[in-house]
XYZ file of C-alpha atoms in Angstrom:
781
model
C 101.376 55.655 161.655
C 103.243 57.835 159.249
C 103.634 54.855 156.994
C 99.941 54.251 157.254
C 99.092 57.862 156.312
C 101.491 57.716 153.377
C 99.846 54.532 152.181
C 96.360 56.063 152.426
C 97.611 59.164 150.705
C 99.086 57.091 147.916
C 95.837 55.142 147.593
C 93.913 58.394 147.547
C 96.102 59.814 144.796
C 95.900 56.647 142.835
C 92.054 56.671 143.066
C 91.545 60.304 141.994
C 92.890 59.941 138.450
C 90.813 56.825 138.025
C 87.728 58.731 139.062
C 88.394 61.521 136.467
C 89.019 58.965 133.711
C 85.791 57.244 134.573
C 83.823 60.490 134.433
C 85.318 61.325 131.041
C 84.421 57.894 129.690
C 80.820 58.281 130.916
C 80.381 61.694 129.189
C 81.602 60.678 125.703
C 78.506 58.576 124.732
C 76.116 61.445 125.647
C 77.904 63.983 123.452
C 78.186 61.515 120.547
C 74.457 60.648 120.787
C 73.497 64.271 120.553
C 75.581 64.724 117.429
C 74.061 61.667 115.838
C 70.578 62.903 116.742
C 71.288 66.248 115.127
C 72.571 64.545 112.007
C 69.513 62.306 111.780
C 67.234 65.283 112.401
C 68.940 67.344 109.692
C 68.762 64.373 107.358
C 65.060 63.914 108.000
C 64.423 67.621 107.582
C 66.397 67.607 104.347
C 64.412 64.638 103.078
C 61.175 66.320 104.103
C 62.189 69.569 102.434
C 63.288 67.700 99.345
C 60.009 65.762 99.326
C 58.057 69.003 99.798
C 60.011 70.641 97.007
C 59.457 67.646 94.743
C 55.768 67.666 95.633
C 55.556 71.376 94.890
C 57.287 70.800 91.565
C 54.790 68.045 90.788
C 51.832 70.217 91.768
C 53.222 73.075 89.725
C 53.626 70.702 86.789
C 49.941 69.808 87.034
C 49.059 73.496 86.987
C 51.363 74.210 84.057
C 49.947 71.283 82.136
C 46.415 72.560 82.667
C 46.997 76.251 81.995
C 49.588 76.111 79.212
C 47.775 76.412 75.880
C 44.030 75.751 75.960
C 42.869 75.599 79.573
C 39.450 74.200 78.765
C 38.196 71.601 76.373
C 35.729 73.607 74.324
C 32.861 71.514 72.937
C 32.032 72.097 69.285
C 28.604 73.582 68.602
C 26.342 72.539 65.756
C 23.961 75.099 64.258
C 20.917 74.824 62.039
C 20.577 76.868 58.898
C 19.654 80.485 59.699
C 16.053 81.397 59.014
C 16.054 83.774 56.052
C 13.412 86.494 56.215
C 12.707 88.706 53.220
C 9.929 90.848 51.855
C 7.391 88.644 50.106
C 8.220 85.460 51.992
C 5.303 83.534 53.376
C 5.632 82.154 56.897
C 3.048 80.983 59.387
C 3.185 82.710 62.798
C 3.385 79.292 64.464
C 6.455 78.460 62.372
C 8.191 81.689 63.356
C 7.389 81.109 67.026
C 8.779 77.572 66.778
C 11.987 78.858 65.201
C 12.416 81.582 67.845
C 11.759 79.113 70.657
C 14.359 76.681 69.324
C 16.872 79.548 69.138
C 16.126 80.341 72.829
C 14.239 83.595 72.235
C 11.766 84.483 74.972
C 8.383 86.159 74.464
C 7.966 89.403 76.429
C 5.549 92.325 76.493
C 8.290 94.743 75.449
C 11.737 93.796 74.181
C 14.593 95.115 76.331
C 17.431 92.614 75.917
C 18.906 90.439 73.172
C 17.152 87.089 72.957
C 13.637 88.508 73.402
C 10.707 89.072 71.052
C 7.260 90.596 71.181
C 4.390 90.291 68.723
C 1.087 91.775 67.781
C -1.338 90.614 65.140
C 0.544 92.268 62.277
C 3.965 93.121 63.720
C 6.906 91.337 65.327
C 9.799 92.902 67.259
C 12.844 90.645 67.617
C 15.891 91.703 69.654
C 18.548 89.590 67.949
C 21.778 88.447 69.548
C 25.307 89.299 68.552
C 26.454 86.454 66.318
C 29.320 85.446 64.025
C 28.002 83.987 60.775
C 30.461 82.240 58.438
C 30.626 85.262 56.136
C 29.821 88.213 58.410
C 29.376 89.421 61.966
C 25.889 90.519 62.971
C 25.542 92.868 65.946
C 22.604 92.692 68.303
C 19.706 94.770 66.977
C 15.958 95.248 67.269
C 14.320 94.047 64.059
C 10.717 94.902 63.227
C 8.856 92.551 60.871
C 5.484 93.525 59.401
C 3.139 90.751 58.310
C 0.011 90.763 56.215
C -1.617 87.405 56.748
C 1.333 85.048 56.354
C 3.382 87.272 54.029
C 6.216 89.557 55.140
C 5.546 93.095 53.873
C 8.401 95.043 55.496
C 11.573 94.541 57.573
C 13.120 97.432 59.514
C 16.288 97.577 61.623
C 15.160 99.876 64.433
C 18.599 99.946 66.061
C 20.134 101.475 62.929
C 16.958 103.068 61.515
C 17.054 101.443 58.107
C 14.794 99.333 55.919
C 15.974 95.825 55.018
C 15.094 93.595 52.090
C 16.690 90.530 53.694
C 17.566 89.417 57.210
C 19.020 86.250 58.765
C 17.769 85.246 62.183
C 20.402 83.879 64.557
C 20.527 80.116 63.898
C 19.398 77.660 66.521
C 22.050 75.567 68.230
C 20.940 71.990 67.658
C 23.678 70.049 69.443
C 27.215 69.780 70.777
C 30.122 67.386 70.531
C 31.526 67.047 74.043
C 34.970 65.987 75.283
C 35.486 62.489 76.619
C 34.891 63.578 80.231
C 31.305 64.575 79.406
C 31.755 68.178 80.563
C 29.963 70.999 78.778
C 30.638 74.686 79.232
C 30.601 78.071 77.558
C 33.990 79.655 78.237
C 34.030 83.245 79.533
C 37.230 85.246 78.986
C 38.686 87.556 81.653
C 37.316 90.679 79.995
C 33.840 89.152 79.677
C 33.196 88.501 83.388
C 30.102 90.523 84.414
C 30.964 92.934 87.213
C 27.734 92.131 89.084
C 28.594 88.429 89.122
C 32.063 89.119 90.514
C 30.630 91.344 93.239
C 28.170 88.657 94.328
C 30.803 85.915 94.299
C 33.188 87.946 96.443
C 30.449 88.882 98.928
C 29.283 85.287 99.336
C 32.396 83.163 98.825
C 35.577 85.220 99.393
C 35.493 88.846 100.578
C 39.287 89.072 100.900
C 39.972 87.653 97.440
C 42.063 90.607 96.308
C 44.065 90.741 99.589
C 45.090 87.144 100.275
C 47.763 85.032 98.558
C 45.570 81.974 97.905
C 44.706 81.048 101.478
C 43.137 83.146 104.200
C 44.364 82.033 107.657
C 41.771 84.132 109.493
C 38.954 82.535 107.503
C 40.338 79.094 108.241
C 40.526 79.810 111.986
C 37.061 81.352 112.005
C 35.602 78.318 110.200
C 37.475 75.952 112.546
C 36.080 77.694 115.615
C 32.536 77.654 114.196
C 32.788 73.964 113.413
C 34.123 73.154 116.904
C 31.265 75.049 118.514
C 28.690 73.348 116.307
C 30.214 69.897 116.709
C 30.105 69.404 112.957
C 31.182 71.053 109.732
C 28.962 74.109 109.286
C 31.391 76.515 107.647
C 34.244 76.322 105.169
C 37.311 78.470 105.145
C 38.364 77.892 101.562
C 39.065 80.857 99.344
C 37.937 81.028 95.714
C 41.454 80.042 94.717
C 41.342 76.989 96.971
C 37.950 76.015 95.563
C 39.357 76.356 92.059
C 42.332 74.153 92.974
C 39.991 71.524 94.420
C 37.659 71.616 91.414
C 40.476 71.383 88.883
C 42.908 68.939 90.464
C 41.593 67.250 93.616
C 38.857 64.905 94.736
C 35.938 66.063 96.911
C 37.050 63.649 99.655
C 37.627 65.494 102.944
C 41.003 64.758 104.465
C 43.951 66.624 105.952
C 46.196 65.685 103.027
C 43.705 67.013 100.512
C 43.409 70.258 102.475
C 47.192 70.648 102.476
C 47.378 70.023 98.731
C 44.518 72.439 98.211
C 46.372 75.193 100.098
C 49.663 74.521 98.294
C 48.061 74.521 94.881
C 46.121 77.677 95.707
C 49.360 79.494 96.492
C 50.960 78.166 93.308
C 47.960 79.356 91.320
C 48.311 82.815 92.843
C 51.984 82.897 91.825
C 51.219 81.820 88.282
C 47.936 83.610 87.477
C 46.574 87.095 87.946
C 43.519 87.656 90.119
C 41.235 88.323 87.087
C 42.495 85.111 85.483
C 41.727 83.137 88.644
C 38.261 84.678 88.822
C 37.540 83.779 85.170
C 38.857 80.248 85.706
C 36.587 79.782 88.718
C 33.560 81.067 86.804
C 34.273 78.615 83.983
C 35.056 75.561 86.102
C 32.426 75.526 88.852
C 29.949 72.649 88.541
C 26.274 73.645 88.621
C 23.972 71.174 86.823
C 23.638 67.630 85.543
C 21.997 67.091 82.161
C 21.623 63.303 81.938
C 25.180 62.102 81.203
C 26.493 65.622 80.710
C 27.837 67.719 83.578
C 27.266 71.438 83.135
C 30.201 73.553 84.264
C 30.475 77.306 84.450
C 28.001 80.098 85.046
C 27.683 80.977 81.360
C 26.197 77.675 80.204
C 24.037 77.344 83.333
C 22.628 80.802 82.564
C 21.840 79.800 78.988
C 20.164 76.541 80.045
C 18.197 77.790 83.043
C 17.195 81.266 81.824
C 17.828 81.146 78.030
C 19.894 84.299 78.455
C 23.563 85.117 78.290
C 25.374 85.685 81.571
C 25.752 89.410 80.953
C 21.991 89.861 80.583
C 20.998 88.404 83.965
C 19.542 90.554 86.702
C 20.894 90.436 90.252
C 18.295 87.942 91.526
C 19.166 85.391 88.838
C 22.883 85.837 89.409
C 22.211 85.347 93.122
C 20.508 82.023 92.374
C 23.485 80.786 90.332
C 25.975 81.828 93.019
C 23.800 80.241 95.687
C 23.823 76.934 93.789
C 27.619 76.702 94.174
C 27.181 75.597 97.786
C 25.186 72.533 96.690
C 24.291 72.099 93.019
C 22.007 69.128 93.672
C 20.648 70.461 96.955
C 19.655 73.813 95.459
C 18.720 72.680 91.953
C 15.849 75.042 91.033
C 14.201 72.490 88.730
C 14.071 69.734 91.336
C 13.881 71.781 94.566
C 12.403 75.201 93.709
C 11.439 76.089 97.287
C 14.883 75.253 98.634
C 16.509 77.129 95.744
C 14.359 80.181 96.445
C 15.424 80.196 100.097
C 19.075 79.935 99.104
C 18.735 82.739 96.555
C 17.147 84.959 99.180
C 20.000 84.195 101.600
C 22.441 85.422 98.955
C 20.317 88.545 98.368
C 20.353 89.210 102.128
C 24.157 89.075 102.087
C 24.169 91.572 99.218
C 21.888 93.869 101.190
C 24.082 93.624 104.279
C 27.180 94.355 102.193
C 25.423 97.433 100.698
C 25.637 95.971 97.180
C 21.864 96.375 96.835
C 19.525 98.616 98.777
C 16.974 97.395 101.285
C 14.192 98.413 98.898
C 15.806 96.502 96.031
C 16.155 93.482 98.312
C 12.429 93.551 99.141
C 11.612 93.661 95.441
C 13.967 90.887 94.413
C 12.964 88.324 97.053
C 9.368 88.503 95.766
C 10.351 87.525 92.239
C 9.866 83.972 90.989
C 12.986 82.034 90.058
C 12.245 82.477 86.368
C 13.905 79.239 85.266
C 12.780 76.966 82.443
C 10.425 74.090 83.214
C 12.991 71.510 82.153
C 16.436 71.442 80.623
C 16.572 70.941 76.875
C 18.121 67.691 75.621
C 21.838 67.868 74.895
C 21.354 66.605 71.338
C 17.641 66.628 70.453
C 18.258 65.417 66.895
C 20.561 62.413 67.369
C 20.177 60.889 63.890
C 21.111 64.105 62.107
C 23.987 64.904 64.477
C 25.319 61.379 64.059
C 25.608 61.944 60.318
C 27.170 65.392 60.802
C 29.899 63.823 62.924
C 30.501 61.055 60.391
C 30.797 63.544 57.562
C 33.283 65.606 59.588
C 35.626 62.690 60.242
C 37.620 63.265 57.055
C 38.861 66.551 58.556
C 38.370 66.316 62.334
C 38.783 63.568 64.925
C 36.429 63.015 67.853
C 39.065 64.644 70.068
C 39.110 67.728 67.839
C 35.346 67.992 67.951
C 35.321 67.682 71.739
C 38.088 70.179 72.462
C 38.577 72.772 69.715
C 35.339 74.709 70.123
C 34.377 74.600 66.454
C 31.212 76.232 65.123
C 29.633 73.828 62.639
C 26.969 75.293 60.365
C 24.656 72.749 58.777
C 21.747 72.566 56.348
C 19.433 71.339 59.128
C 15.990 72.934 58.802
C 14.138 73.038 62.151
C 10.807 73.767 60.487
C 11.086 70.754 58.193
C 12.266 68.545 61.066
C 9.277 69.583 63.137
C 6.916 68.845 60.253
C 8.619 65.525 59.604
C 8.325 64.438 63.239
C 4.668 65.449 63.481
C 3.776 63.716 60.249
C 5.704 60.606 61.274
C 3.884 60.465 64.600
C 0.518 60.717 62.853
C 1.568 58.085 60.343
C 2.813 55.557 62.901
C -0.415 55.946 64.865
C -2.143 54.279 61.917
C -0.517 50.960 62.765
C -1.073 48.749 65.784
C 2.439 47.245 65.621
C 4.370 49.182 68.280
C 7.603 47.369 67.369
C 7.439 48.854 63.885
C 10.645 50.792 63.269
C 11.283 53.600 60.853
C 13.781 55.917 59.228
C 12.928 59.097 57.326
C 15.197 61.487 55.415
C 14.300 64.788 53.775
C 16.636 66.528 51.329
C 16.740 69.465 48.957
C 17.436 67.554 45.756
C 18.526 70.680 43.852
C 21.679 71.234 45.936
C 22.086 68.029 47.984
C 21.348 69.623 51.377
C 20.070 67.147 53.975
C 17.350 69.059 55.807
C 15.821 66.666 58.328
C 16.205 63.091 59.529
C 15.032 60.521 62.053
C 16.544 57.094 62.671
C 14.078 55.652 65.188
C 10.347 55.802 65.892
C 11.383 57.615 69.080
C 12.842 60.561 67.242
C 15.108 61.784 70.060
C 16.502 58.339 70.923
C 20.298 58.303 70.408
C 20.578 54.615 69.589
C 20.971 52.694 66.341
C 20.649 55.180 63.484
C 18.630 53.294 60.867
C 18.682 56.246 58.489
C 22.371 55.735 57.744
C 23.152 52.233 59.065
C 20.181 49.951 58.299
C 21.015 47.961 55.149
C 17.706 46.724 53.716
C 16.588 45.361 50.311
C 14.935 48.169 48.360
C 12.504 46.204 46.151
C 10.842 48.174 43.375
C 12.624 51.392 44.322
C 15.281 50.218 41.846
C 12.884 50.386 38.889
C 13.268 54.094 38.002
C 16.988 53.587 37.370
C 16.210 50.408 35.437
C 13.625 52.332 33.408
C 16.231 54.997 32.634
C 18.514 52.348 31.113
C 15.684 50.834 29.081
C 14.779 54.252 27.653
C 18.421 54.895 26.821
C 18.462 51.638 24.842
C 15.758 52.913 22.489
C 12.530 52.031 24.261
C 9.843 54.638 24.930
C 7.182 54.897 27.614
C 4.740 53.681 24.949
C 6.786 50.609 23.971
C 4.538 47.518 24.005
C 5.708 44.718 26.306
C 4.196 41.511 27.602
C 3.703 40.360 31.173
C 4.472 36.623 31.044
C 6.477 34.075 33.088
C 10.266 34.228 33.220
C 12.724 31.488 34.248
C 16.421 32.203 34.695
C 19.198 29.695 35.404
C 21.699 31.357 37.714
C 25.450 30.783 37.933
C 24.949 28.445 40.913
C 22.625 26.269 38.852
C 19.442 27.303 40.639
C 16.381 28.355 38.671
C 15.013 31.786 39.512
C 11.322 32.280 38.714
C 10.165 35.746 39.769
C 6.496 36.662 40.137
C 4.370 39.775 40.227
C 3.261 40.898 43.673
C -0.339 39.816 42.995
C 0.853 36.456 41.531
C -1.080 37.207 38.319
C -0.230 37.778 34.651
C -1.586 40.892 32.931
C -0.910 40.360 29.245
C 0.315 43.060 26.883
C 0.698 46.694 27.910
C 2.969 49.695 27.573
C 6.243 50.102 29.452
C 4.637 53.068 31.223
C 1.736 50.976 32.515
C 4.052 48.179 33.705
C 6.093 50.773 35.585
C 3.267 52.599 37.346
C 1.645 49.299 38.368
C 5.067 47.990 39.431
C 4.758 44.692 37.566
C 7.907 42.636 37.975
C 7.946 40.211 35.067
C 8.094 42.746 32.193
C 11.056 44.489 33.813
C 12.928 41.256 34.421
C 12.373 40.224 30.786
C 13.560 43.576 29.429
C 16.405 43.755 31.918
C 17.789 40.413 30.786
C 17.617 41.441 27.153
C 20.049 43.764 25.371
C 22.305 44.248 28.390
C 19.694 45.896 30.630
C 21.165 44.355 33.787
C 24.675 45.459 32.873
C 23.470 49.007 32.169
C 21.706 49.147 35.539
C 24.867 48.069 37.377
C 26.974 50.630 35.495
C 24.528 53.429 36.301
C 24.583 52.502 39.986
C 28.379 52.570 39.913
C 28.317 56.124 38.536
C 26.646 57.306 41.743
C 28.719 54.997 43.983
C 25.805 52.743 44.947
C 26.885 49.421 43.417
C 28.278 47.484 46.385
C 27.684 43.841 45.413
C 30.646 41.614 44.600
C 28.523 39.253 42.515
C 25.747 40.348 40.184
C 22.528 38.346 40.183
C 19.444 38.881 37.974
C 17.408 39.504 41.149
C 19.032 42.954 41.311
C 16.484 43.892 38.628
C 13.832 43.640 41.354
C 15.824 45.447 44.038
C 17.333 42.412 45.780
C 20.238 44.546 46.942
C 20.669 46.247 50.296
C 20.791 50.023 50.680
C 20.433 52.379 53.595
C 17.716 55.046 53.520
C 20.520 57.588 53.011
C 21.722 55.715 49.931
C 18.178 55.511 48.572
C 17.942 59.275 49.051
C 21.112 59.737 46.994
C 19.691 57.451 44.285
C 16.509 59.516 44.018
C 18.338 62.846 44.298
C 19.852 62.363 40.873
C 16.480 61.220 39.469
C 14.546 64.167 40.925
C 17.250 66.617 39.764
C 16.971 65.555 36.107
C 20.222 63.597 36.059
C 22.382 66.090 37.970
C 24.286 64.454 40.825
C 24.891 66.443 44.022
C 26.499 64.598 46.957
C 24.170 64.658 49.963
C 25.646 66.692 52.802
C 24.720 68.039 56.197
C 27.621 70.487 56.455
C 27.892 73.985 55.018
C 30.757 75.687 56.894
C 33.078 75.112 59.856
C 34.592 77.964 61.905
C 37.298 77.748 64.547
C 36.983 79.080 68.097
C 38.020 82.549 66.869
C 35.272 82.533 64.205
C 37.695 82.068 61.323
C 36.551 79.955 58.375
C 38.173 76.510 58.278
C 36.038 74.668 55.726
C 33.216 75.412 53.334
C 31.393 72.659 51.478
C 30.927 73.962 47.927
C 27.785 73.375 45.914
C 28.483 70.470 43.585
C 26.313 69.507 40.637
C 27.534 67.077 37.983
C 25.526 66.011 34.935
C 25.843 62.216 35.107
C 22.701 61.240 33.217
C 20.836 62.474 30.165
C 18.314 65.124 31.178
C 15.716 64.374 28.514
C 15.654 60.701 29.447
C 15.464 61.443 33.154
C 12.488 63.783 32.605
C 10.682 60.834 31.016
C 11.440 58.815 34.171
C 10.058 61.680 36.295
C 6.850 61.646 34.247
C 6.515 57.927 34.871
C 6.966 58.561 38.611
C 4.140 61.101 38.468
C 2.040 58.359 36.894
C 2.747 56.129 39.910
C 1.078 58.722 42.175
C -1.873 59.290 39.829
C -2.714 55.956 38.248
C -0.373 53.457 39.885
C 0.574 51.944 43.232
C 0.688 55.371 44.950
C -2.625 56.695 43.570
C -3.691 57.215 47.198
C -1.861 60.537 46.902
C -4.139 61.622 44.055
C -7.119 60.860 46.242
C -5.763 62.735 49.240
C -4.114 65.682 47.460
C -6.505 66.269 44.568
C -5.045 69.576 43.385
C -1.346 68.687 43.680
C 1.152 66.768 41.583
C 3.799 64.576 43.205
C 6.211 61.928 41.938
C 7.337 58.805 43.725
C 7.775 55.069 43.886
C 6.626 52.386 46.307
C 8.828 49.489 47.326
C 7.967 46.181 48.991
C 10.282 43.259 49.787
C 9.673 39.534 50.120
C 7.256 38.413 52.836
C 6.321 42.048 53.489
C 9.453 42.665 55.548
C 10.154 46.175 54.262
C 7.859 49.015 53.269
C 9.414 51.880 51.252
C 8.282 55.069 49.618
C 10.506 57.644 47.958
C 8.741 60.738 46.666
C 9.496 64.317 45.691
C 7.677 67.623 45.356
C 8.829 70.797 43.641
C 12.046 70.935 45.693
C 12.004 68.403 48.475
C 12.746 64.683 48.353
C 11.567 62.484 51.229
C 12.349 58.790 51.744
C 10.406 56.680 54.259
C 11.296 53.164 55.381
C 9.270 50.950 57.719
C 10.433 47.577 58.979
C 11.293 45.279 61.866
C 14.775 45.150 63.433
C 14.559 41.346 63.620
C 13.593 41.156 59.930
C 10.142 39.807 60.702
C 7.210 40.492 58.414
C 5.420 43.767 59.144
C 2.454 42.896 56.867
C 2.697 46.239 55.067
C 3.389 46.981 51.438
C 4.965 50.193 50.240
C 1.454 51.417 49.423
C -0.214 50.483 52.715
C 2.712 51.508 54.950
C 5.465 53.954 54.018
C 3.296 55.795 51.458
C 0.739 56.721 54.153
C 3.472 58.046 56.444
C 4.931 60.059 53.545
C 1.520 61.570 52.860
C 1.095 62.542 56.517
C 4.459 64.337 56.411
C 3.503 66.184 53.202
C 0.244 67.279 54.841
C 2.267 68.926 57.609
C 4.456 70.690 55.054
C 1.659 71.940 52.792
C 3.915 70.594 50.026
C 3.973 72.342 46.661
C 3.262 70.582 43.358
C 6.114 69.229 41.284
C 7.092 71.150 38.156
C 8.961 69.320 35.399
C 11.693 71.094 33.490
C 10.688 72.041 29.938
C 12.970 70.371 27.406
C 13.048 71.327 23.698
C 14.109 67.796 22.763
C 10.844 66.376 24.070
C 7.373 66.432 22.608
C 4.249 65.507 24.540
C 1.588 63.161 23.199
C -1.539 61.580 24.638
C -1.385 57.793 24.356
C -3.386 54.803 25.453
C -1.370 53.229 28.303
C -2.516 49.711 27.411
C -2.302 49.651 23.604
C 0.407 52.316 23.202
C -1.234 54.306 20.391
C -2.247 57.937 20.184
C -5.664 58.667 21.673
C -7.901 61.406 23.008
C -7.143 63.099 26.389
C -10.710 62.265 27.428
C -10.114 58.511 27.277
C -10.059 56.639 30.574
C -6.817 54.803 29.766
C -4.971 57.838 28.383
C -1.901 59.620 29.662
C 0.035 62.636 28.402
C 3.632 61.424 28.027
C 6.948 62.873 26.779
C 8.876 61.453 23.817
C 12.142 62.333 22.183
C 11.199 64.239 19.023
C 10.306 61.794 16.277
C 9.935 58.794 18.619
C 6.232 59.109 19.513
C 3.817 56.409 18.296
C 2.531 56.873 14.752
C -0.730 54.925 15.178
C -3.939 55.469 17.095
C -5.722 53.346 19.681
C -9.418 52.997 20.358
C -10.746 55.120 23.211
C -11.924 53.061 26.177
C -14.360 54.940 28.384
C -14.305 58.628 29.246
C -12.660 60.438 32.078
C -11.823 64.026 33.004
C -9.784 65.572 30.220
C -6.132 66.072 30.998
C -4.553 67.814 28.014
C -2.552 70.950 27.308
C -3.799 72.910 30.336
C -2.514 70.160 32.647
C 0.766 70.088 30.734
C 1.192 73.851 31.167
C 0.765 73.502 34.931
C 3.191 70.583 35.008
C 6.052 72.245 33.101
C 8.066 75.197 34.337
């Protein structure tokens, strides 16, 4: 038994160590697993932290990229010429009202703020805006203008109690060049934020703005609870900083990831920017309106568009409307949903009353007010043809990116009064014709200095499509003849030179025979050069042009004004078989109307940078390229066109006025032209079909009538020719070319270089109203 116990004891001892070893082996995997788990956890946390840090660095980079340098792309603004008012100037009340309306001045019973005006029968009070002109800064002031009939008799600056001889009205903004994203805004700096606007924003959108660090946890929880109770999203918990982060960097899509990014970026913005800077950024970035393809951002531009007032001039009720629109710009658009917008404005006013920002009495007054917004938003660029040319003429100094981002102020020669008259006259003129596909281009310029004053490139004057005024290359027909006449006079001919209207055949370099004809297909025998010109007969000019180097002289003269573009010269150029744009025709006639002095046509006067510093000024250029005495003879012949020639309709319609001009018609009646000038203004009209089909209109029956309708709108002044001591004036018979009596039916008073007048007399044919020295005195200045 003892042996048995010893054996059991030995077995027991031998089993115990085995049991301990087994327990140790079973514990080792558990401890090792925990260590591995901790390592994996720390690794994942490290990766997550690294990813978060990298994400924060990326988000911060986006913020730095946006806020380093220029935060906003500032559209460039284009301004018309300022309206110059001075004692003795005549101006119709309707013209002054039109100018004030275009410059966003509002009529009131009594002026109280900049941008307002009041009027009585003999007196105007205009509260002008603060404005930076290219050469001076003009502070806001109340200007009193006294009128007697249509003449200004006195100008007084009531704000500074002084009489003025001269005053410039703030120019109208006629367009903008926007950045590629199509956003438009007026940028408000930190120190320009109206205190009332900030108060309303904080009361409605973020009451703890100056206490939180970008996010407001209590607001988030409160909004979450409200949404849970409602079963849908009824309240947002985003701070102004979060809204700014979303507007600047994120999409409107609602997701948890976007919300996280929004919170992170809001905190980064708070670290980087001061509270006033964040407030200004929010005010500039918030989206409020859509203007066709242009999105309107910022309270400042919305204020200007909806109320025609600057942000600082708005009363509390109008600020409340703008702030209320933030919640839903389309939903509360006051132009499309005025009732809904009124309710939203009143909700904001109620919040202001509850927050003691306004009194209960003030609240009752404000909720009764109408919205006070405009009936419709103005077009972004109401004068697309003119603005197209402005941009093209700026390209030598500024790229499209510069124009869309640098906030330039571009001052032009654009004249709103002339543009309005041009558009009205054009509308009346086009109504004469049944062809509704008839297209047009019209340009008006000051030929003394080269300023382009008004322009349209389409029968729909505000259509921003193909700009025919500067792009449509069309044959010009007889519009070439004044420059041809100049060359013929330079070669020794006079307006009284006798020529013959007979057939002409010309073999061209390609072997083809060219046989031109007169428009009426008839021959008219012998006559003077003057008579052939005013009747626009073709054959005499072709014959003279082919003799003595007339064609070569014409080409050289066109080259001097940069209008000779043809690689090969054909005799048909003598009849205007060469394409030009209406703008090029205007340049051609500028040098004719200005007695041989060439001034490049321009839209631009000055360009200022965003800080109102002068960058460019287009100087007045005038170069004597042609002989003045000869060009005055051409001008006299152009007057004859309007009195006795193809444009004599003008003499019938404007009996007491003297104009000069030339008609132009192309083959198969495809193009109708008229280029004419008054005492200062040159206007070119083209009518045609985009598919080059016949329009069945000559220069006389088409473009001339439109030109006349435009002049009727302008009350155009008679042309005055420059007196020249080298010229003497004689009355001649326009058929026979000899001296005759002013009372003769076929007579005309014409200029000649001294000693070159005819030395023989012609028989008088019939009697007409005498046109002698008294007419000459009225004609010359």
